[in-house]
Coordinates of C-alpha atoms and ligand atoms in Angstrom, one line a residue:
Chain A
M1 CA 5.3 -33.6 -2.1
Q2 CA 2.6 -35.7 -0.7
E3 CA 1.3 -38.7 -2.6
K4 CA -2.3 -38.4 -1.4
E5 CA -4.4 -35.3 -1.8
T6 CA -5.1 -33.7 1.5
Q7 CA -8.6 -32.7 2.4
L8 CA -7.6 -29.1 1.7
Q9 CA -6.5 -29.9 -1.8
Q10 CA -9.7 -31.8 -2.5
M11 CA -11.8 -29.0 -1.3
L12 CA -9.8 -26.5 -3.3
T13 CA -10.3 -28.6 -6.4
Q14 CA -14.0 -28.9 -5.8
L15 CA -14.3 -25.1 -5.2
R16 CA -12.4 -24.4 -8.4
T17 CA -14.6 -26.8 -10.4
R18 CA -17.8 -25.3 -9.0
V19 CA -16.7 -21.7 -9.8
L20 CA -15.8 -22.8 -13.4
M21 CA -19.1 -24.5 -13.7
M22 CA -20.9 -21.4 -12.5
G23 CA -18.8 -19.4 -15.0
A24 CA -19.9 -21.7 -17.8
A25 CA -23.6 -21.4 -16.7
V26 CA -23.4 -17.6 -16.7
G27 CA -21.6 -17.7 -20.1
I28 CA -24.4 -19.8 -21.6
A29 CA -27.0 -17.4 -20.1
L30 CA -25.2 -14.5 -21.7
D31 CA -25.0 -16.1 -25.1
E32 CA -28.6 -17.1 -25.0
A33 CA -29.8 -13.7 -23.8
F34 CA -27.8 -12.1 -26.6
A35 CA -29.0 -14.5 -29.3
A36 CA -32.6 -14.1 -28.1
L37 CA -32.3 -10.3 -28.4
E38 CA -30.8 -10.5 -31.9
E39 CA -33.5 -12.9 -33.0
N40 CA -36.2 -11.1 -31.0
N41 CA -37.1 -14.6 -29.8
A42 CA -39.3 -14.4 -26.7
I43 CA -39.3 -18.2 -26.0
R44 CA -35.5 -18.3 -26.0
A45 CA -35.4 -15.2 -23.8
A46 CA -37.9 -16.8 -21.3
E47 CA -35.6 -19.8 -20.9
V48 CA -32.8 -17.5 -19.8
V49 CA -35.0 -15.9 -17.2
D50 CA -36.0 -19.3 -15.9
G51 CA -32.4 -20.5 -15.9
D52 CA -31.3 -17.7 -13.4
A53 CA -32.5 -19.7 -10.4
A54 CA -29.9 -22.4 -11.2
I55 CA -27.2 -19.8 -11.2
N56 CA -28.3 -18.5 -7.9
A57 CA -28.3 -22.0 -6.4
L58 CA -24.8 -22.5 -7.6
E59 CA -23.8 -19.2 -5.8
N60 CA -25.2 -20.5 -2.6
E61 CA -23.5 -23.8 -2.9
I62 CA -20.1 -22.2 -3.6
D63 CA -20.5 -19.8 -0.6
E64 CA -21.1 -22.8 1.7
L65 CA -18.2 -24.7 0.2
A66 CA -15.9 -21.8 0.7
L67 CA -17.0 -21.2 4.3
S68 CA -16.6 -24.9 5.1
L69 CA -13.1 -24.9 3.5
L70 CA -12.1 -21.8 5.6
V71 CA -13.4 -23.4 8.8
R72 CA -11.9 -26.8 8.3
N73 CA -8.5 -25.9 6.8
Q74 CA -7.7 -22.3 7.7
P75 CA -5.8 -22.0 4.4
V76 CA -2.9 -19.6 3.9
A77 CA -1.0 -18.0 1.1
R78 CA -2.2 -18.9 -2.4
D79 CA -4.9 -21.2 -1.0
L80 CA -6.3 -18.4 1.1
R81 CA -6.2 -16.0 -1.8
F82 CA -7.9 -18.5 -4.0
V83 CA -10.8 -18.9 -1.5
V84 CA -11.2 -15.1 -1.1
G85 CA -11.0 -14.7 -4.9
A86 CA -13.6 -17.4 -5.5
L87 CA -16.0 -15.7 -3.1
R88 CA -15.5 -12.4 -4.9
M89 CA -15.9 -14.1 -8.3
V90 CA -19.2 -15.8 -7.5
F91 CA -20.6 -12.5 -6.3
D92 CA -19.8 -10.9 -9.7
L93 CA -20.9 -14.0 -11.7
E94 CA -24.3 -14.0 -10.0
R95 CA -24.7 -10.3 -10.9
I96 CA -23.8 -11.0 -14.5
G97 CA -26.4 -13.8 -14.5
D98 CA -28.9 -11.2 -13.3
E99 CA -28.0 -8.8 -16.1
A100 CA -28.4 -11.6 -18.6
A101 CA -31.9 -12.4 -17.1
S102 CA -32.9 -8.7 -17.2
I103 CA -31.8 -8.4 -20.9
A104 CA -33.9 -11.5 -21.6
E105 CA -36.9 -9.9 -19.7
L106 CA -36.6 -6.8 -21.8
T107 CA -36.5 -8.9 -24.9
V108 CA -39.7 -10.7 -23.8
T109 CA -41.5 -7.3 -23.4
L110 CA -40.3 -5.9 -26.8
E111 CA -43.4 -5.7 -29.0
T112 CA -41.3 -5.2 -32.2
P113 CA -37.7 -6.0 -32.7
L114 CA -35.2 -3.2 -32.2
P115 CA -34.7 -1.4 -35.5
G116 CA -31.7 -2.5 -37.6
E117 CA -29.6 0.6 -37.0
V118 CA -30.1 0.4 -33.2
M119 CA -29.5 -3.3 -33.2
E120 CA -26.2 -2.8 -35.1
A121 CA -24.8 -0.5 -32.4
V122 CA -26.2 -2.6 -29.5
G123 CA -24.8 -5.7 -31.2
L124 CA -21.3 -4.2 -31.1
L125 CA -21.5 -3.5 -27.4
M126 CA -23.1 -7.0 -26.9
R127 CA -20.2 -8.7 -28.7
S128 CA -17.7 -6.7 -26.6
A129 CA -19.5 -7.9 -23.5
A130 CA -19.5 -11.5 -24.6
S131 CA -15.8 -11.5 -25.5
L132 CA -14.8 -9.6 -22.3
Y133 CA -16.7 -12.2 -20.3
K134 CA -14.9 -15.1 -22.0
E135 CA -11.5 -13.4 -21.7
S136 CA -11.9 -12.6 -18.0
M137 CA -13.0 -16.1 -17.2
E138 CA -10.1 -17.4 -19.1
T139 CA -7.6 -15.3 -17.0
F140 CA -9.1 -16.9 -14.0
R141 CA -9.0 -20.4 -15.4
T142 CA -5.4 -20.2 -16.7
A143 CA -4.1 -18.0 -13.9
D144 CA -2.8 -15.5 -16.4
H145 CA -2.2 -12.4 -14.3
S146 CA -0.8 -10.2 -17.1
A147 CA -3.9 -10.7 -19.2
A148 CA -6.0 -10.0 -16.1
L149 CA -4.2 -6.8 -15.6
R150 CA -4.7 -5.7 -19.2
L151 CA -8.4 -6.5 -19.0
C152 CA -9.2 -4.5 -15.9
R153 CA -7.3 -1.5 -17.2
D154 CA -9.1 -1.4 -20.6
D155 CA -12.5 0.2 -20.5
D156 CA -12.4 3.3 -22.7
E157 CA -13.6 1.3 -25.7
I158 CA -16.6 0.0 -23.7
T159 CA -17.7 3.5 -22.7
R160 CA -17.3 4.7 -26.4
Q161 CA -19.4 1.8 -27.7
E162 CA -22.1 2.3 -25.1
M163 CA -22.3 6.0 -25.9
A164 CA -22.6 5.2 -29.6
A165 CA -25.4 2.7 -29.0
L166 CA -27.3 5.1 -26.7
R167 CA -27.0 7.8 -29.4
R168 CA -28.5 5.5 -31.9
V169 CA -31.4 4.7 -29.6
M170 CA -32.0 8.4 -29.0
E171 CA -31.7 9.4 -32.6
F172 CA -34.0 6.6 -33.7
F173 CA -36.7 7.0 -31.1
C174 CA -36.5 10.7 -30.3
G175 CA -35.6 12.1 -33.7
N176 CA -33.2 14.9 -34.4
R177 CA -33.2 17.9 -32.2
D178 CA -34.7 20.1 -35.0
G179 CA -37.0 17.4 -36.5
Q180 CA -40.3 16.1 -35.4
S181 CA -40.0 14.0 -32.2
K182 CA -40.9 10.4 -32.8
H183 CA -43.0 8.4 -30.4
F184 CA -40.6 7.3 -27.6
G185 CA -42.3 4.2 -26.4
Y186 CA -41.2 1.1 -24.5
E187 CA -38.9 0.2 -27.4
G188 CA -36.8 3.3 -26.8
M189 CA -36.7 2.7 -23.0
N190 CA -35.8 -0.9 -23.4
G191 CA -33.0 0.1 -25.8
I192 CA -31.6 2.3 -23.1
L193 CA -32.0 -0.3 -20.4
I194 CA -30.3 -2.9 -22.6
C195 CA -27.3 -0.7 -23.2
R196 CA -27.0 0.0 -19.5
A197 CA -27.1 -3.7 -18.6
L198 CA -24.4 -4.5 -21.2
N199 CA -22.2 -1.8 -19.7
R200 CA -22.7 -3.3 -16.2
I201 CA -21.7 -6.7 -17.6
C202 CA -18.5 -5.2 -19.0
R203 CA -17.7 -3.6 -15.6
R204 CA -18.2 -6.9 -13.8
C205 CA -16.0 -8.7 -16.3
A206 CA -13.3 -6.2 -15.3
N207 CA -14.0 -7.2 -11.6
I208 CA -13.5 -10.8 -12.5
A209 CA -10.1 -10.0 -14.0
E210 CA -9.2 -8.2 -10.8
H211 CA -10.1 -11.2 -8.8
A212 CA -7.9 -13.4 -11.0
Y213 CA -5.1 -10.9 -10.5
F214 CA -5.6 -11.0 -6.8
V215 CA -5.4 -14.8 -6.6
E216 CA -2.2 -14.8 -8.6
E217 CA -0.4 -11.8 -7.2
G218 CA -2.0 -11.2 -3.8
I219 CA -2.5 -7.6 -4.7
D220 CA -5.8 -5.7 -4.9
I221 CA -5.8 -3.5 -8.0
K222 CA -9.3 -2.3 -7.3
H223 CA -9.6 1.5 -7.2
K224 CA -5.9 1.9 -7.8
P225 CA -4.6 4.0 -10.6
P226 CA -2.4 2.2 -13.1
E227 CA 1.3 2.4 -12.3
G228 CA 3.1 4.7 -14.7
Chain B
M1 CA -0.9 -4.9 7.2
T2 CA -0.8 -4.7 11.0
A3 CA 2.9 -4.9 11.7
P4 CA 5.3 -2.2 10.8
D5 CA 8.5 -3.5 9.3
T6 CA 10.9 -2.3 11.9
A7 CA 9.3 0.7 13.6
S8 CA 11.2 0.0 16.8
G9 CA 14.9 -0.7 17.1
T10 CA 16.6 -4.1 16.7
K11 CA 16.8 -5.7 20.1
L12 CA 18.7 -8.8 19.0
R13 CA 20.6 -9.6 15.9
A14 CA 22.0 -12.9 14.7
M15 CA 24.8 -12.6 12.2
N16 CA 26.4 -15.3 10.1
I17 CA 25.5 -18.1 12.6
D18 CA 26.9 -21.5 11.8
F19 CA 26.2 -24.2 14.3
F20 CA 27.8 -27.7 14.6
Y21 CA 26.9 -30.7 16.7
G22 CA 30.3 -32.4 16.4
R23 CA 30.7 -32.7 12.7
N24 CA 27.1 -32.2 11.8
Q25 CA 26.2 -28.8 10.8
A26 CA 22.8 -27.9 12.1
L27 CA 22.7 -24.2 11.1
Q28 CA 24.2 -22.5 8.1
D29 CA 24.8 -18.8 7.9
I30 CA 21.7 -17.5 9.7
N31 CA 21.2 -13.8 9.6
L32 CA 18.1 -12.5 11.4
D33 CA 17.1 -9.4 13.3
F34 CA 14.6 -9.3 16.1
P35 CA 12.9 -5.9 16.5
E36 CA 12.2 -4.8 20.0
N37 CA 8.7 -5.4 21.4
M38 CA 7.7 -7.7 18.6
V39 CA 6.9 -11.3 18.5
T40 CA 8.9 -13.3 15.9
A41 CA 7.8 -16.8 15.1
L42 CA 10.3 -19.4 13.9
I43 CA 8.6 -22.0 11.7
G44 CA 9.8 -25.0 9.7
P45 CA 9.7 -28.8 9.6
S46 CA 11.1 -30.8 12.5
G47 CA 14.8 -31.0 12.5
C48 CA 15.3 -27.8 10.5
G49 CA 17.2 -26.2 13.4
K50 CA 14.6 -24.0 15.1
S51 CA 15.4 -25.1 18.6
T52 CA 19.1 -25.1 18.0
F53 CA 18.9 -21.5 16.7
L54 CA 16.8 -20.5 19.7
R55 CA 19.3 -21.9 22.1
C56 CA 22.1 -20.0 20.4
L57 CA 20.4 -16.8 21.3
N58 CA 21.1 -17.3 25.1
R59 CA 24.0 -19.7 24.7
M60 CA 22.0 -22.6 26.0
N61 CA 23.9 -24.8 23.5
D62 CA 27.1 -24.2 25.5
L63 CA 26.0 -27.0 27.7
I64 CA 26.1 -29.6 24.9
P65 CA 29.4 -31.4 24.6
G66 CA 31.1 -31.0 21.2
A67 CA 28.8 -28.2 20.1
L68 CA 30.2 -25.2 18.3
A69 CA 28.5 -21.9 17.5
K70 CA 30.1 -19.5 15.0
G71 CA 29.0 -16.0 14.2
D72 CA 27.9 -13.0 16.2
I73 CA 24.8 -12.5 18.4
I74 CA 24.3 -8.9 19.1
L75 CA 22.1 -8.0 22.1
D76 CA 21.6 -4.2 22.5
G77 CA 24.7 -3.6 20.3
Q78 CA 27.0 -6.0 22.1
N79 CA 28.2 -9.4 20.8
I80 CA 27.3 -12.0 23.4
N81 CA 28.8 -14.9 21.5
T82 CA 32.3 -14.4 23.0
P83 CA 34.1 -16.2 25.8
Q84 CA 34.1 -13.0 27.9
T85 CA 30.3 -13.0 28.0
D86 CA 28.8 -13.7 31.5
V87 CA 26.3 -16.3 30.5
V88 CA 24.5 -16.2 33.8
S89 CA 23.6 -12.6 33.4
L90 CA 22.9 -13.2 29.7
R91 CA 20.4 -15.8 30.6
R92 CA 18.8 -13.5 33.0
K93 CA 18.3 -11.0 30.2
V94 CA 17.3 -13.6 27.7
G95 CA 14.9 -16.0 29.4
M96 CA 13.5 -19.3 28.1
V97 CA 10.4 -21.3 28.3
F98 CA 10.5 -24.9 27.1
Q99 CA 8.1 -27.2 25.2
K100 CA 7.3 -29.4 28.2
P101 CA 6.3 -27.5 31.4
N102 CA 9.2 -28.2 33.8
P103 CA 8.3 -26.7 37.2
F104 CA 10.6 -27.6 40.1
P105 CA 9.2 -30.0 42.7
K106 CA 8.6 -27.1 45.0
T107 CA 5.7 -24.8 45.9
V108 CA 4.2 -22.5 43.3
F109 CA 5.6 -19.6 45.2
E110 CA 9.1 -21.0 45.4
N111 CA 9.2 -21.8 41.7
V112 CA 8.8 -18.1 40.9
A113 CA 10.9 -16.9 43.8
Y114 CA 13.8 -19.2 42.9
G115 CA 15.4 -17.0 40.2
L116 CA 15.1 -14.0 42.4
R117 CA 16.9 -15.7 45.2
V118 CA 19.6 -17.0 42.8
N119 CA 20.1 -13.4 41.7
G120 CA 20.7 -12.4 45.3
E121 CA 17.3 -11.0 46.4
T122 CA 16.8 -11.6 50.1
K123 CA 14.0 -9.2 51.2
A124 CA 10.9 -11.2 51.7
S125 CA 8.6 -8.3 50.8
V126 CA 10.4 -7.7 47.5
I127 CA 10.2 -11.3 46.7
G128 CA 6.6 -11.5 47.6
D129 CA 5.7 -8.5 45.4
K130 CA 7.7 -9.8 42.5
V131 CA 6.3 -13.3 42.6
E132 CA 2.8 -11.9 42.5
A133 CA 3.6 -9.4 39.7
S134 CA 5.2 -12.2 37.6
L135 CA 2.2 -14.5 38.2
R136 CA -0.1 -11.7 37.1
R137 CA 2.0 -11.0 33.9
A138 CA 1.7 -14.7 33.1
A139 CA -2.1 -14.4 33.5
I140 CA -2.3 -17.1 36.2
F141 CA -2.3 -15.3 39.5
D142 CA -6.1 -15.2 40.0
E143 CA -6.5 -18.9 39.1
I144 CA -3.9 -20.1 41.7
K145 CA -3.7 -17.4 44.3
D146 CA -5.1 -19.8 46.9
R147 CA -2.6 -22.4 46.1
L148 CA 0.7 -20.5 46.2
H149 CA 2.1 -22.7 48.9
T150 CA 1.0 -26.0 47.4
S151 CA 3.2 -28.1 45.1
A152 CA 3.6 -26.8 41.6
L153 CA 3.3 -30.4 40.4
G154 CA -0.4 -30.4 41.4
L155 CA -1.2 -27.8 38.8
S156 CA -2.7 -28.7 35.4
G157 CA -0.3 -28.8 32.4
G158 CA -1.5 -25.4 31.1
Q159 CA -1.1 -23.9 34.6
Q160 CA 2.3 -25.4 34.9
Q161 CA 3.4 -23.8 31.6
R162 CA 2.1 -20.4 32.7
L163 CA 3.9 -20.9 36.0
C164 CA 7.1 -21.5 34.0
I165 CA 6.5 -18.3 32.1
A166 CA 6.0 -16.5 35.4
R167 CA 9.3 -18.0 36.6
A168 CA 11.1 -16.8 33.5
L169 CA 9.5 -13.3 33.9
A170 CA 10.4 -13.0 37.6
V171 CA 14.0 -12.0 36.9
E172 CA 12.7 -9.4 34.4
P173 CA 14.2 -10.6 31.2
E174 CA 14.3 -8.3 28.1
V175 CA 14.0 -11.1 25.6
L176 CA 11.9 -14.3 26.1
L177 CA 12.6 -17.4 24.0
M178 CA 9.8 -19.9 23.8
D179 CA 10.2 -23.3 22.3
E180 CA 6.8 -24.7 21.3
P181 CA 5.4 -23.6 24.6
A182 CA 1.8 -24.7 23.8
S183 CA 2.4 -27.9 21.9
A184 CA 1.5 -30.1 24.8
L185 CA -1.5 -28.1 25.9
D186 CA -5.2 -28.2 25.1
P187 CA -6.9 -25.4 23.1
I188 CA -8.0 -23.3 26.1
A189 CA -4.6 -23.5 27.8
T190 CA -3.0 -22.7 24.4
Q191 CA -5.3 -19.6 24.1
K192 CA -4.2 -18.4 27.5
I193 CA -0.6 -18.7 26.6
E194 CA -1.2 -16.9 23.4
E195 CA -3.0 -14.1 25.2
S196 CA -0.2 -13.6 27.6
V197 CA 2.3 -13.5 24.7
R198 CA 0.2 -10.7 23.2
E199 CA 0.3 -8.8 26.4
L200 CA 3.9 -9.4 27.2
K201 CA 5.2 -8.0 24.0
S202 CA 4.7 -4.4 25.0
Q203 CA 7.4 -5.1 27.6
L204 CA 9.6 -7.7 26.0
T205 CA 10.9 -9.0 22.7
I206 CA 9.6 -12.5 22.1
I207 CA 10.9 -15.2 19.9
I208 CA 8.7 -18.3 19.7
V209 CA 9.2 -21.6 17.9
T210 CA 5.9 -23.2 16.8
H211 CA 5.0 -25.9 14.4
N212 CA 1.4 -24.6 14.4
M213 CA 1.0 -22.3 11.4
Q214 CA -2.2 -20.9 12.6
Q215 CA -0.6 -20.1 15.9
A216 CA 2.3 -18.3 14.2
A217 CA -0.2 -16.3 12.2
R218 CA -2.2 -15.5 15.3
I219 CA 0.5 -14.3 17.6
S220 CA 3.5 -13.1 15.7
D221 CA 4.4 -9.8 14.1
R222 CA 7.2 -11.4 12.0
T223 CA 7.7 -14.9 10.8
A224 CA 11.0 -16.7 9.9
F225 CA 10.9 -19.9 7.9
F226 CA 13.8 -22.3 8.4
Y227 CA 14.5 -25.3 6.2
M228 CA 17.4 -27.8 6.6
G229 CA 19.5 -25.5 8.7
R230 CA 19.0 -22.4 6.6
L231 CA 16.8 -19.4 6.9
I232 CA 14.7 -19.4 3.8
E233 CA 12.5 -16.4 4.1
E234 CA 11.4 -14.0 6.8
G235 CA 9.2 -11.0 7.0
V236 CA 6.0 -9.4 8.2
T237 CA 3.6 -12.3 9.3
D238 CA 0.6 -11.1 7.4
I239 CA 2.6 -11.0 4.2
M240 CA 4.3 -14.3 4.9
F241 CA 0.9 -16.0 5.2
T242 CA -0.9 -14.3 2.3
R243 CA 1.8 -13.9 -0.3
P244 CA 5.2 -15.3 0.6
S245 CA 7.9 -14.6 -2.0
L246 CA 9.4 -18.0 -2.2
R247 CA 7.9 -21.3 -3.5
Q248 CA 9.5 -23.3 -0.7
T249 CA 7.8 -21.1 2.0
E250 CA 4.5 -21.3 0.2
E251 CA 4.7 -25.1 -0.1
Y252 CA 5.5 -25.5 3.6
I253 CA 2.9 -23.2 5.0
T254 CA 0.1 -24.6 2.7
G255 CA 1.0 -28.1 3.9
R256 CA 2.4 -29.3 0.6
F257 CA 5.6 -30.6 2.1
G258 CA 7.3 -31.0 5.4
Ligands
ADP301 N1 21.9 -32.4 21.3 C1 22.0 -32.7 20.0 N2 23.1 -33.4 19.6 C2 23.3 -33.7 18.3 N3 22.4 -33.4 17.3 C3 21.4 -32.6 17.6 C4 21.1 -32.2 19.0 N4 20.0 -31.5 19.0 C5 19.5 -31.4 17.7 N5 20.4 -32.1 16.9 C6 20.2 -32.2 15.4 O1 20.2 -30.9 14.9 C7 19.3 -30.7 13.9 C8 18.3 -29.6 14.2 O2 17.5 -30.0 15.4 P1 16.6 -29.0 16.2 O3 17.3 -27.7 16.3 O4 16.1 -29.7 17.4 O5 15.4 -28.8 15.1 P2 13.9 -28.3 15.3 O6 13.8 -27.6 16.6 O7 13.7 -27.4 14.1 O8 13.0 -29.5 15.2 C9 18.6 -32.1 13.8 O9 19.2 -32.8 12.7 C10 18.9 -32.8 15.1 O10 18.9 -34.2 14.9
MG302 MG1 12.6 -28.1 18.3

C-alpha cells in the first residue's frame, strides 16, 4: 500500500463526496416538497422550485469531474465501475430533483389543499418514495450490494400504492360511476400528476440501487429478470 | 465482452513450470494456456518473473548458466521442454522481440534477410519478396522503402523496433513473444507497434509482456497477472480490467500496490 494518496484516489474521493452531496441536496428537496404538499404551504414549495438550479449545477460539476478523472487516470476495475456508476447516479438524481420540483410546482398551483382522504393515500405513496430514496442512497453510500439487489427487485408494493392513490383521486373528484359526477378541476388533475411524479421517483430510486449494485459487483441487473 | 474464452484451439500450453536461477526460484508452478490467434498480455510488478516465463516459452533461458526449467511446454501438442527438442527450429517457430530494439549493424534489408539466410534460403528473389512482405507486416515498409540499403542503426527507435518485428516475422514464426516492446518508444511509435500487433494476431499467437496497464487493456484478448513468481489470475482482458476476481489483481491494476 502506498503512503500518499495518488491523484486517482484523491479524485475518486472528491467524486464520491460530490455525489453524496448531490444525494443529500436531492433528499432535502424531496423532504421539503413532501412537507410543502402536506401542509399546502406555497412558500415552502416555491423554495424547492428555486433550489432545483443548485442541484442541476452539481450535476454539471460532477459530470466534469468524472470526465477529467477518466481522461487523467484511465481507471480500471472497481475505480472504473465507480466512475461509470457515479455518472449514472447523477443522471437519476437530477431527475429525482426535477420530480421534487414539479411536485412543488403543483403544490403552488393548488387553490385548496388536497382533501383528507386523497392526501392520506398520496401520503402513503409519498412516504414510500421518501424511504426508498433514503435506502437506495444508503446502498450506494455503504456499498451494500445485497440491499441494493433487494431494492431494485421490489416494486409491486409501489404499483399497488399508486393505484390506490389514483383510485382515491378519481373517486373524490369524479364521483362514483352511478352517482353524480363532481367537478373535476385542477385539484383532480394535480392529484393525478402528483401520483405519477411519486411513482417516477420510486422507479429512479430502483435505478440508484442498480447503480450501487453495478459498482460493487460489476454486473448490470437492468432489464434482467431475477434469477430463480 | 469482445474476446471469446477459447474459441480457437490452444496453441501453446505451459504446465507446472518451475524455474530456478541457481538456488533462486523465479517461477512457481505456472499453468497457462495460450489460445491460437489471440494476444495474451503478461502483467505484474517488476521482478515477478514475466520475462523469465516468456523466455521459457522458446527456451531462451537455456543460455543462462545455472538456470533450470521444470515442467512441460506444449506447442501444438508436443512438449518442447525436453533435451531432444531442436531449439533452433523451436526458436524459428516461436520468435521473440525484445524491450530495446537490437538491430544488427547491417543494412535494413540484411537485418530482415539474415534469418532467411540462416535457415538456408539462397534464392535472391525469394529473399527479396520475403523481406518486403515482412516489412509490410510490421507496418514499416512504406516508411523506409527508400532506405533498404542504408544502415539499420540510422533509423529512429520506433522504426528500429518495427524492423526487429519484421526480422522476427521473416522466418514465419507461429508464436511471437514480445518483452515490453514499446517501453522505450514515444506514443506515436507505440501506437504503430500496437496496430501491427492487432493486425498480426490473425496470423500468429502473440504473448506480450507490458508494464503499461492501458496497453494491456488496449491490445490483448487475455491477460495474465503474475506476482512474486506465481500466476495469480488470468482471463479475458475486458473482465480482468472491469471486475477481476481477486483482490491482489484489483490492487495491482488500480495502482494500489506494485
Ligand atoms: N539472468 C538472471 N540471473 C539471476 N536472476 C535473474 C536473472 N534474470 C532475472 N532474475 C531474477 O528473477 C526474478 C524475475 O525476473 P524477471 O523475469 O526479469 O522479472 P520481470 O520480467 O517480471 O521484471 C527477479 O528476482 C530477477 O532478479
Ligand atoms: Mg522483464
